[in-house]
Coordinates of C-alpha atoms in Angstrom, one line a residue:
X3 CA 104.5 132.1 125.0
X4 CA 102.4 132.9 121.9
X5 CA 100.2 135.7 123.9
X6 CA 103.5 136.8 125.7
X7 CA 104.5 137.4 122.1
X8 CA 102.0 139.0 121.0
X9 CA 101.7 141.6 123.9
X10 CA 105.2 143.2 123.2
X11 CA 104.9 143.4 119.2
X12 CA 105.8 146.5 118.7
X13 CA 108.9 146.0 120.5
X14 CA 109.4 142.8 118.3
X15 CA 108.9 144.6 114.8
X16 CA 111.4 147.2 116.0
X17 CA 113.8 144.7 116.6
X18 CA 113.0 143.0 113.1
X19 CA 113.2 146.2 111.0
X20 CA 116.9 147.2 112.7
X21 CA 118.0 143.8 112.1
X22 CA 117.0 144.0 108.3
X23 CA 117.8 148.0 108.0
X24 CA 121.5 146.9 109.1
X25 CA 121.5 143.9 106.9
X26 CA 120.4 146.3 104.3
X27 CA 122.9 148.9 104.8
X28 CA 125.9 146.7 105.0
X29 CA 124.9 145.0 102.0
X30 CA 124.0 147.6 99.7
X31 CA 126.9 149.9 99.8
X32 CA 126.8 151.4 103.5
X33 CA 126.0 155.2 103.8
X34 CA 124.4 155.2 100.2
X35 CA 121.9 153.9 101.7
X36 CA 121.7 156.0 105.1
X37 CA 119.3 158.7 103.6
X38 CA 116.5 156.3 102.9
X39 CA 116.6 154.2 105.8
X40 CA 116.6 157.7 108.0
X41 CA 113.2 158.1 105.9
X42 CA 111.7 154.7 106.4
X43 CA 112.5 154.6 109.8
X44 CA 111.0 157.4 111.0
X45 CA 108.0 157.0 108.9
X46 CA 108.2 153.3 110.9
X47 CA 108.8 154.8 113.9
X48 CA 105.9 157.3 113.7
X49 CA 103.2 154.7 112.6
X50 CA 104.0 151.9 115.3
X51 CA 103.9 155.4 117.4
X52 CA 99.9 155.6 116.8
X53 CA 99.6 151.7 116.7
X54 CA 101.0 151.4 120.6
X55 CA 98.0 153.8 121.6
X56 CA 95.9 151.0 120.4
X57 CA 97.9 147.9 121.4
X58 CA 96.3 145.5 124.3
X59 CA 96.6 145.5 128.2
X60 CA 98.0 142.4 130.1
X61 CA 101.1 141.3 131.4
X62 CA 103.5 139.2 130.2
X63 CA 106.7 136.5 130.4
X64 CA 106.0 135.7 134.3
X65 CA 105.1 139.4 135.2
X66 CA 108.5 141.3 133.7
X67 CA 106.6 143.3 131.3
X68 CA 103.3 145.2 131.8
X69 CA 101.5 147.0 129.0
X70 CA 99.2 149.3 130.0
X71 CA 97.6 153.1 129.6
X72 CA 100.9 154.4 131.3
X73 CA 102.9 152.3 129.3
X74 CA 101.2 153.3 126.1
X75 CA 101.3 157.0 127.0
X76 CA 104.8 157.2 127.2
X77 CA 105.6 154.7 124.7
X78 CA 104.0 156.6 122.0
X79 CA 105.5 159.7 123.4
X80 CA 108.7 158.2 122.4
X81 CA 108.2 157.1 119.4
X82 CA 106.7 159.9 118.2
X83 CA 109.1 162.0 119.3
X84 CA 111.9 159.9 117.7
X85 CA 110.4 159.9 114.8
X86 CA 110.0 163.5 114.4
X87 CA 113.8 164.5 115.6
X88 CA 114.9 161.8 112.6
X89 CA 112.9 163.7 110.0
X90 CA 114.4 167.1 111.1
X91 CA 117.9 165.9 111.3
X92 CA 118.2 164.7 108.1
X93 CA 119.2 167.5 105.9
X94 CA 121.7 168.7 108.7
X95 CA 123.5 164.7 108.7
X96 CA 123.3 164.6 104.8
X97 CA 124.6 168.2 105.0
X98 CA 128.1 167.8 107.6
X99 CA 128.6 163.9 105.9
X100 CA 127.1 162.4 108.6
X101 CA 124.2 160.5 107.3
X102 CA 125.1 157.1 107.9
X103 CA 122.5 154.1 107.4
X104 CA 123.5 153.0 111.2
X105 CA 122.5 156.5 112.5
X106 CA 118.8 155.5 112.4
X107 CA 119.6 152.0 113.1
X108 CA 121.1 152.8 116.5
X109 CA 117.8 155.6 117.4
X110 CA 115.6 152.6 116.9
X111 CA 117.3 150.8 118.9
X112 CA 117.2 152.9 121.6
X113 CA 113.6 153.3 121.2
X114 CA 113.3 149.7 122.1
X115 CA 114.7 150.0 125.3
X116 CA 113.1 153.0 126.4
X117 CA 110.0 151.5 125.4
X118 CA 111.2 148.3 127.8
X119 CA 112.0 151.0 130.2
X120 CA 108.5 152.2 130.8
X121 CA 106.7 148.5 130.7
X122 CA 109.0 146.9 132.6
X123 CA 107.9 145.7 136.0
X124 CA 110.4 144.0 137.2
X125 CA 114.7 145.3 137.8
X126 CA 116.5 142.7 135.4
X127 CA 114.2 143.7 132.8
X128 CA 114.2 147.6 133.6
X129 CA 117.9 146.9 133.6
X130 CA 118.3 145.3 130.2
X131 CA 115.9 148.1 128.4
X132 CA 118.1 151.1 130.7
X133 CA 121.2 149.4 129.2
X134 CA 119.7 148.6 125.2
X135 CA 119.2 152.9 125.2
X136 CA 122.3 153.7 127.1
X137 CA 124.8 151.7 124.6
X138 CA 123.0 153.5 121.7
X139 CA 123.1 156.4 122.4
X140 CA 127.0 156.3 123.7
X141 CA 127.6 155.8 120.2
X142 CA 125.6 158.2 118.8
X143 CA 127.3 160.9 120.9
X144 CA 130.3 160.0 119.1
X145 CA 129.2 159.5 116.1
X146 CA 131.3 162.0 114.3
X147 CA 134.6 160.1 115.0
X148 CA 136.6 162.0 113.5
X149 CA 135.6 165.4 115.4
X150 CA 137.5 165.7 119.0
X151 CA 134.5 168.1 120.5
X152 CA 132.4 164.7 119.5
X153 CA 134.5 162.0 120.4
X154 CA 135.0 164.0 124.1
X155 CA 131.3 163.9 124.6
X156 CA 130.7 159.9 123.8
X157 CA 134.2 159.5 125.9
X158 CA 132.2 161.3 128.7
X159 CA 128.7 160.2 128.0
X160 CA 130.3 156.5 128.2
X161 CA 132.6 156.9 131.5
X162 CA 129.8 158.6 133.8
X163 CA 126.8 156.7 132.0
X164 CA 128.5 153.5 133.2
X165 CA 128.8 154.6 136.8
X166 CA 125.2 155.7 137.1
X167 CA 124.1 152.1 135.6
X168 CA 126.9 150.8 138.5
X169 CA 124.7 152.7 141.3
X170 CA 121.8 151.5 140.2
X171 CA 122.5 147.8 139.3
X172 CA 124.4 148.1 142.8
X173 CA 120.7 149.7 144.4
X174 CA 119.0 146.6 142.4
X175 CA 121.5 144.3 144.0
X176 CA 121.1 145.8 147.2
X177 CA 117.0 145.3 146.7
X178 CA 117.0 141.9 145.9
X179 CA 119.3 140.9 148.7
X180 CA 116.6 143.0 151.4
X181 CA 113.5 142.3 149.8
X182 CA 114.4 138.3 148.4
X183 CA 112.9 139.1 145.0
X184 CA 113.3 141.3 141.9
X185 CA 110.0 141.5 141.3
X186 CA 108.3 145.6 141.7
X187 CA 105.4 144.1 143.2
X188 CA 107.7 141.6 145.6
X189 CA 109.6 144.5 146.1
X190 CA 106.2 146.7 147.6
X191 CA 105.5 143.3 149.7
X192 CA 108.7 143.6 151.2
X193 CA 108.8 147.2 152.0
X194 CA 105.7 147.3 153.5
X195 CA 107.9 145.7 157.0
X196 CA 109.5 149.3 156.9
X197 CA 112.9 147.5 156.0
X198 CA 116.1 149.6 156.6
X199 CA 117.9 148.0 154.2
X200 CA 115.9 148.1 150.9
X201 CA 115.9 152.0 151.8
X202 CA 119.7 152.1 150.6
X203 CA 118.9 150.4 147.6
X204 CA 116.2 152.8 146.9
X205 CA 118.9 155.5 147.5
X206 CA 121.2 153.9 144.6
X207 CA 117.9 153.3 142.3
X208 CA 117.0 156.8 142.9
X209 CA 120.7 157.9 142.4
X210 CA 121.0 155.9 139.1
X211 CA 117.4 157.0 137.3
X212 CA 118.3 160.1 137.8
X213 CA 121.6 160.5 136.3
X214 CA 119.2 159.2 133.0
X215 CA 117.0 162.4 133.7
X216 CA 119.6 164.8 134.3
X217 CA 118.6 165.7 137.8
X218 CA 120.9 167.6 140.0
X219 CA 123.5 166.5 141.1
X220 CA 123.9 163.9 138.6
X221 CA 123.7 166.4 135.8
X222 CA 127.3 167.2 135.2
X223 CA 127.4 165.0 132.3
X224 CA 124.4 167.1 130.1
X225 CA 125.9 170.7 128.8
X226 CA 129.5 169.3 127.7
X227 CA 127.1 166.4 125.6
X228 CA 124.6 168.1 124.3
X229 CA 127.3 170.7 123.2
X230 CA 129.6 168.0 121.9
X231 CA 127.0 165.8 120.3
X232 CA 126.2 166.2 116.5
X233 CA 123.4 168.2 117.2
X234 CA 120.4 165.9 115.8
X235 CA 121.9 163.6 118.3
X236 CA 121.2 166.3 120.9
X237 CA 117.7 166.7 119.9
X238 CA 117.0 163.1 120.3
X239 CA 118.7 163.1 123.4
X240 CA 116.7 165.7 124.8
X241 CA 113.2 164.6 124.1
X242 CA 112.9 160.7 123.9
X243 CA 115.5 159.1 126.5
X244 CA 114.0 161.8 129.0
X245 CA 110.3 160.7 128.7
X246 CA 111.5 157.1 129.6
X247 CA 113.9 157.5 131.8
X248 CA 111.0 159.6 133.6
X249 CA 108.1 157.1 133.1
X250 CA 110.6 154.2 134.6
X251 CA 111.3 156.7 137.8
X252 CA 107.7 157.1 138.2
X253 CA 106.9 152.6 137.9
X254 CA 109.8 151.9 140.3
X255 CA 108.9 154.5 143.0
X256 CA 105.0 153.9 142.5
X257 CA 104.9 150.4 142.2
X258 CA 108.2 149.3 143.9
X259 CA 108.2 151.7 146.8
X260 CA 105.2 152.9 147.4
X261 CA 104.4 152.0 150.8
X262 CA 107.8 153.9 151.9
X263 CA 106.5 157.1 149.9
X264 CA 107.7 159.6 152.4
X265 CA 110.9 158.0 152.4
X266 CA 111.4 158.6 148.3
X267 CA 109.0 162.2 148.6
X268 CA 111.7 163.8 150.2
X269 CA 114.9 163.1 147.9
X270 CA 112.6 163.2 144.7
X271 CA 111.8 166.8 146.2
X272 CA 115.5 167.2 147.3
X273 CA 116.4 166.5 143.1
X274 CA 113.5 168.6 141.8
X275 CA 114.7 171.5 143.9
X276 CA 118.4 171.6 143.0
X277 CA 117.7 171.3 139.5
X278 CA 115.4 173.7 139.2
X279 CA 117.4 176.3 140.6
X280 CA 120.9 175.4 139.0
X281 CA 119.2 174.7 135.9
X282 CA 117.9 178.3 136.5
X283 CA 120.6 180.2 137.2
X284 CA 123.4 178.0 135.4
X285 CA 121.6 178.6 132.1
X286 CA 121.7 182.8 132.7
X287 CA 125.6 182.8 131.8
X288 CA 125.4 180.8 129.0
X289 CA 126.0 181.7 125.3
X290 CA 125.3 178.9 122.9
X291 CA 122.6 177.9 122.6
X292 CA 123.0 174.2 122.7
X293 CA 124.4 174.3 126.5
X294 CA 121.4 176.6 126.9
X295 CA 119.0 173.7 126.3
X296 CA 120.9 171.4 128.3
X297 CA 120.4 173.5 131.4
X298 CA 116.8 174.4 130.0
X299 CA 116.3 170.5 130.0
X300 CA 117.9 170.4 133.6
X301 CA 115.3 173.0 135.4
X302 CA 112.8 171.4 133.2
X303 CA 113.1 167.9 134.7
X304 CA 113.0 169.5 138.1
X305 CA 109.5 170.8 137.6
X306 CA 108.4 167.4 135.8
X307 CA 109.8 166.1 139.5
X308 CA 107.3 168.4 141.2
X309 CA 104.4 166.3 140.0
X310 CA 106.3 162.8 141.0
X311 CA 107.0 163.6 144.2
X312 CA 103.3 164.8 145.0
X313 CA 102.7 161.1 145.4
X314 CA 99.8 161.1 143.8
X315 CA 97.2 160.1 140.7
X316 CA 97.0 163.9 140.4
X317 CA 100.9 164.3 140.6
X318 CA 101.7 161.4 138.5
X319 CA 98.9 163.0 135.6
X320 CA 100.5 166.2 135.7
X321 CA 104.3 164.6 135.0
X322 CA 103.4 162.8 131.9
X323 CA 101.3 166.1 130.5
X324 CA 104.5 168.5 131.3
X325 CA 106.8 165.5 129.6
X326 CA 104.7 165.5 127.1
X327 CA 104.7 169.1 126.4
X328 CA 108.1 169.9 127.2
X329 CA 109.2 166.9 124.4
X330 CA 107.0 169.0 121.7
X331 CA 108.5 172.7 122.6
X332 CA 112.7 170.7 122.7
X333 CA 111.7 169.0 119.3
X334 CA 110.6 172.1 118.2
X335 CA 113.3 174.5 119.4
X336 CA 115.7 171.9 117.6
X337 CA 113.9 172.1 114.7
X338 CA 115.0 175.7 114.6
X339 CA 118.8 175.1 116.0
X340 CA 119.4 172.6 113.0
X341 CA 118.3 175.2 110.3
X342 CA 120.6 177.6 112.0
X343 CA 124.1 178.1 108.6
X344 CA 125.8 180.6 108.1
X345 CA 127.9 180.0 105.1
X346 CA 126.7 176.8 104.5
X347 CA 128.0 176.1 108.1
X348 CA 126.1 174.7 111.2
X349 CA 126.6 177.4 113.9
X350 CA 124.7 177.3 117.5
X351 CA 125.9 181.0 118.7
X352 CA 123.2 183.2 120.8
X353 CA 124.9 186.1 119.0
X354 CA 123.4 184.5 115.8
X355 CA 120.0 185.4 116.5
X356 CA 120.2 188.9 116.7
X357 CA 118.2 190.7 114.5
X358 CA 116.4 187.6 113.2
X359 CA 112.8 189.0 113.9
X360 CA 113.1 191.6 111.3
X361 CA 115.2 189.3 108.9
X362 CA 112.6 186.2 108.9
X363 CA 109.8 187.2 110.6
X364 CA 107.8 184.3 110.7
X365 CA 110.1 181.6 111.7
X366 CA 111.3 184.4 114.9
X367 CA 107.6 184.4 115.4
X368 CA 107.4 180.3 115.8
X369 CA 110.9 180.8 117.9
X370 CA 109.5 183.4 120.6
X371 CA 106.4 181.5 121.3
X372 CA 108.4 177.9 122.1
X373 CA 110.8 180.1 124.5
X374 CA 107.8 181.8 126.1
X375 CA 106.2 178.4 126.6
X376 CA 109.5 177.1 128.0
X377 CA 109.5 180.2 130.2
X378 CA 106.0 179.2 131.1
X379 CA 104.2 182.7 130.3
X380 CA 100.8 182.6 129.7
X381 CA 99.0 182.2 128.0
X382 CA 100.9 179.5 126.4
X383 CA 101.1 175.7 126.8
X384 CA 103.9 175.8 128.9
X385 CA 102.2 178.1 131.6
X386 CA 99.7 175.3 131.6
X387 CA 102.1 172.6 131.9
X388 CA 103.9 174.3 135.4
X389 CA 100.1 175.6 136.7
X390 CA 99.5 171.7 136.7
X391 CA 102.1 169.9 138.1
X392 CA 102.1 173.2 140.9
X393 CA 98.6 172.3 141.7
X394 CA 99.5 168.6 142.2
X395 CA 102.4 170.2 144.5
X396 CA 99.5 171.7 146.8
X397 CA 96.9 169.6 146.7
X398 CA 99.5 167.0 148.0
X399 CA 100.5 169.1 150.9
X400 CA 103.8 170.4 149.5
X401 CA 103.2 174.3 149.0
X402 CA 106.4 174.6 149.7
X403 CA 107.4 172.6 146.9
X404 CA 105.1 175.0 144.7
X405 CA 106.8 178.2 146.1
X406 CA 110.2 176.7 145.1
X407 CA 108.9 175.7 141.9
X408 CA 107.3 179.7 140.9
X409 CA 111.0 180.9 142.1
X410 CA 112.7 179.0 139.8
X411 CA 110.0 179.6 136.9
X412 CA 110.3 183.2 137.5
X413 CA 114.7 183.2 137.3
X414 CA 114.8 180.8 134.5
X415 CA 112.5 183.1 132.4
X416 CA 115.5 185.8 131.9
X417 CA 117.2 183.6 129.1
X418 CA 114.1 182.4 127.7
X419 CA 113.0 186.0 127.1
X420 CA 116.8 187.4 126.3
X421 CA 116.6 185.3 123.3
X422 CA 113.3 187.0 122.3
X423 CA 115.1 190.2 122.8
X424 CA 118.2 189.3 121.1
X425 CA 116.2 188.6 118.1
X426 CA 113.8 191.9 117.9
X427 CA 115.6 194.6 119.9
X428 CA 119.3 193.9 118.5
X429 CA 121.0 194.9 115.3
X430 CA 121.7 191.8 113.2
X431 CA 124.9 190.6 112.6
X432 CA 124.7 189.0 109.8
X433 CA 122.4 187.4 107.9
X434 CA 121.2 183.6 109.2
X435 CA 120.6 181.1 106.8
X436 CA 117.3 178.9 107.0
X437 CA 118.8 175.7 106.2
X438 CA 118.0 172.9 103.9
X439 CA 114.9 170.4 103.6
X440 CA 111.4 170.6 104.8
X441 CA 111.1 168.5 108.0
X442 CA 112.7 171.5 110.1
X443 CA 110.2 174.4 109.2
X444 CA 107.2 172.1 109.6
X445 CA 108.0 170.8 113.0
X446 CA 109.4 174.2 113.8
X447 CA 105.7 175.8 112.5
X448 CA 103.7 172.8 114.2
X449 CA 105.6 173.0 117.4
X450 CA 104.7 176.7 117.2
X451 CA 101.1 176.1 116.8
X452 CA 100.9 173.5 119.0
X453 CA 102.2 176.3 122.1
X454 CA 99.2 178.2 120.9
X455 CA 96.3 176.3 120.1
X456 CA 97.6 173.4 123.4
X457 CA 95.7 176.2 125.4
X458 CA 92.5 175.8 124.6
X459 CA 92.7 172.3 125.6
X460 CA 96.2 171.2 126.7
X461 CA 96.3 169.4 123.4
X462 CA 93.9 167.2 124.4
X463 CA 96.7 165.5 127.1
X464 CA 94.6 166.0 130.1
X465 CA 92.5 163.2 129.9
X466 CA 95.3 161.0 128.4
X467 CA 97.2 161.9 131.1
X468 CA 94.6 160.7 133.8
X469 CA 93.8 157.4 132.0
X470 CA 97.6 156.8 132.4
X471 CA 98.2 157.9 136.1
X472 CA 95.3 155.8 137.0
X473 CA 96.9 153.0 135.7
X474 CA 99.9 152.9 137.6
X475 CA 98.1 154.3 141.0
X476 CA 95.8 152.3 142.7

C-alpha cells in the first residue's frame, strides 16, 4: 500500500491542499480569502506541474492506475495549463465580484480527476476521475449564480454532461458483461475473440469520451457554455479538461481495444471528420468571440482525432504535440479575451477589435500570430502541429483522412484571418481597454512567442511526444 501511495503523490497532495484551501476559506472569512488562495494554488498547481515530469513509473492498487511517460505528458500538460488560466483569470474574477476562495478550490479538483483520467487503466477508476472533473466543473459553469446567461450554461453543462457519463457507464457496463472484467488489459484479452458484443460497448465508450472532447455530434453542448460561462471558466474549460479527456480516449482505444482497431479507426475517423468541417463552417457566422472559440475548439479536436485514429506510435505522437500546442495558443487567446473592458466592463464582441492594430500595436501583434497558428499558416507552430498529425494520417494509409483534414484547414482559416483583418483593415470603434493585472499580457506575450520561436523546434515537444506514444504502444 505504501509504494501504491507513493506512486500517485501528486494526486494525493492535490487532494490535501483543496481540503485545507477549503478549510481555510470557510474559516477565515470566505471570499476574503479567494484572491490568495487563486495565487497559491496556481503557483501549487504549476510546480507539482514540473514535479510529475519527474515522478516514477509503475503501476499501482492491483493495476487501476498506471504512471508512465504518457501519463506524465499529459498530466503536466494539465497542470500547467491550469495553472496558467488561474493566474490570468484573476483580475477579471476580482474585477466582476467573482473571486471566490472555492473557485480555485473546485479547478484543483478537477485537475485531480483529469490527472486520474489519463493514468487510469482500468473503467471504475477512469470512471471515478471522468466524474471528480465533470462535478467541478458543472459548478463552475454556474458559478455566477446570480447571472441567468450563467446559471443556463451549468443547467445545460449538467443535464447533457450527465447523459454522456449515462452512455458511457452504460458502454462500461456493457464491457464488463462481454469481456467478464473491467480491467483495459482484460478487456484487450477479451476482444481479441472478435466479440460482437463488447463492439457496442465500445460504441457507448466512444460515444461518451467524446461528448468530454466536444466531437461532433456530441458537441451541442460547447458554444451555449463557453458563451455562458464566466469566461476564466471558459478558458479552463478549453484547455485542461480537453487534454484529458483526449489522453483517456487515446488509453481506452489503445490499450482496451486495440486488437479491434479497424473497428474504433473508422468512427474515430467518422468524429474527426464531422467536427472538423462543422467546426469549420459553424464558426464562419459567428460574432462573439467566445462562441468563436468553442467552434475553433470543435474543428480543433477533429484534427487532434486525425492522429488517434492513424492507429499508430506515429499517430498517437502527433495527438499529444497538436494538444499540446493547441492548449498554449487557447490559453493564450484567453489571455487576450479576459483583458478585453470597455468601460470597465468585460465585453467578448468581434466588433470590438476593429481597429485594435493601430490602437495597441503590440498586443494585436501577439493576437494575429495565435489566430494564424490556429489557422495553421506557416510558418507558425500551428502549421507544424496539422503537417504532423497529416503525416501520421498517410503514413497510416488514410490519405483520405489527410485530404479531409487540408479541406477543413483551409475553410476554418476565413475567421481566423477576419479577425486579423477586423483589427488592421477596419476603423475602430472605440477605444478597447487592456484590462487589469499582469498575468494576461505575459501569457498573452509568451503564448505569442511561443507560435514563433515553437518553429524552430516544435517547442521541443517532438521527442516528448514520442517518449509518450511509445509508452502506451507496444
Amino acid at each position: 500500500m505504501a509504494a501504491d501511495l507513493a506512486l500517485i503523490w501528486p494526486e494525493i497532495a492535490l487532494v490535501l491542499f483543496a481540503v485545507l484551501a477549503l478549510m481555510w476559506g470557510a474559516l477565515r472569512g470566505q471570499d476574503r480569502e479567494g484572491p490568495l488562495l487563486n495565487t497559491i494554488s496556481a503557483a501549487v498547481l504549476a510546480v507539482i506541474g514540473v514535479a510529475v515530469a519527474f515522478r516514477g513509473d509503475g503501476a499501482g492498487f492491483n493495476g487501476l492506475l498506471q504512471i508512465d511517460a504518457f501519463a506524465r505528458f499529459a498530466q503536466a500538460v494539465i497542470l500547467l495549463s491550469a495553472a496558467a488560466v488561474l493566474a490570468t483569470g484573476q483580475s477579471w474574477l476580482a474585477g466582476q465580484g467573482l473571486m471566490r476562495f472555492e473557485y480555485p478550490v473546485l479547478v484543483v479538483l478537477a485537475v485531480v480527476g483529469m490527472m486520474v483520467m489519463v493514468s487510469a487503466t482500468d473503467l471504475i477508476t477512469l470512471y471515478m476521475g471522468l466524474e471528480l472533473q465533470s462535478l467541478a466543473l458543472y459548478i463552475l459553469a454556474a458559478i455566477r449564480r446570480e447571472d441567468e446567461a450563467s446559471s443556463e450554461a451549468g443547467l445545460k453543462y449538467f443535464v447533457l454532461g450527465a447523459l454522456s457519463s449515462g452512455l458511457l457507464l452504460y458502454g462500461a457496463s456493457l464491457t464488463y458483461g462481454f469481456a467478464g472484467t473491467t480491467s483495459l488489459a482484460g478487456i484487450a484479452e477479451a476482444a481479441a475473440s472478435a466479440n460482437i458484443g463488447l463492439l457496442f460497448g465500445l460504441v457507448f465508450l466512444l460515444a461518451g469520451a467524446a461528448f468530454k472532447i466536444s466531437a461532433v455530434p456530441f458537441h451541442m453542448w460547447t458554444p451555449d457554455v463557453y458563451e455562458g460561462a464566466p469566461t476564466p471558466v471558459t478558458a479552463f474549460m478549453a484547455a485542461a479538461p480537453k487534454v484529458a479527456a483526449m489522453a483517456m480516449l487515446a488509453r481506452l482505444v489503445h490499450t482496451g481495444f486495440a486488437p479491434v482497431l479497424p473497428d474504433w479507426q473508422q468512427i474515430i475517423a467518422v468524429l474527426s471528420v464531422l467536427s472538423m468541417f462543422l467546426g469549420a463552417i459553424a464558426g464562419i457566422a459567428q460574432r462573439d468571440i467566445k462562441r468563436l472559440m468553442a467552434y475553433s475548439s470543435i474543428a480543433h479536436m477533429g484534427y487532434a482525432l486525425i492522429g488517434l485514429t492513424a492507429g499508430t506510435t506515429l499517430g498517437v505522437e502527433a495527438m499529444l504535440a497538436y494538444m499540446a500546442i493547441y492548449v498554449t495558443t487557447s490559453v493564450g487567446a484567453f489571455a487576450f479575451i479576459l483583458s478585453m473592458q470597455r468601460d470597465g466592463q468585460p465585453i467578448s464582441s468581434l466588433s470590438a477589435l476593429q481597429g485594435l492594430g493601430w490602437a495597441q500595436p503590440g498586443r494585436a501583434l501577439a493576437v494575429m500570430a495565435l489566430m494564424i497558428s490556429l489557422a495553421g499558416v506557416p510558418p507558425f507552430v500551428g502549421f507544424l502541429g496539422k503537417i504532423y498529425v497529416l503525416r501520421a494520417a498517410v503514413d497510416a494509409g488514410l490519405v483520405w483522412l489527410a485530404v479531409a483534414g487540408v479541406v477543413a484547414s483551409v475553410i476554418g482559416a476565413y475567421y481566423y484571418l477576419r479577425i486579423v483583418y477586423l483589427m488592421y483593415f477596419t476603423p475602430a470603434e472605440g477605444a478597447l481597454e487592456t484590462g487589469k493585472g499582469w498575468a494576461a499580457p505575459v501569457v498573452l506575450a509568451l503564448a505569442a512567442l511561443a507560435m514563433v520561436a515553437g518553429a524552430v523546434n516544435l517547442l521541443g515537444l517532438e521527442s516528448l511526444a514520442a517518449m509518450a506514444a511509445q509508452s502506451l504502444v507496444y
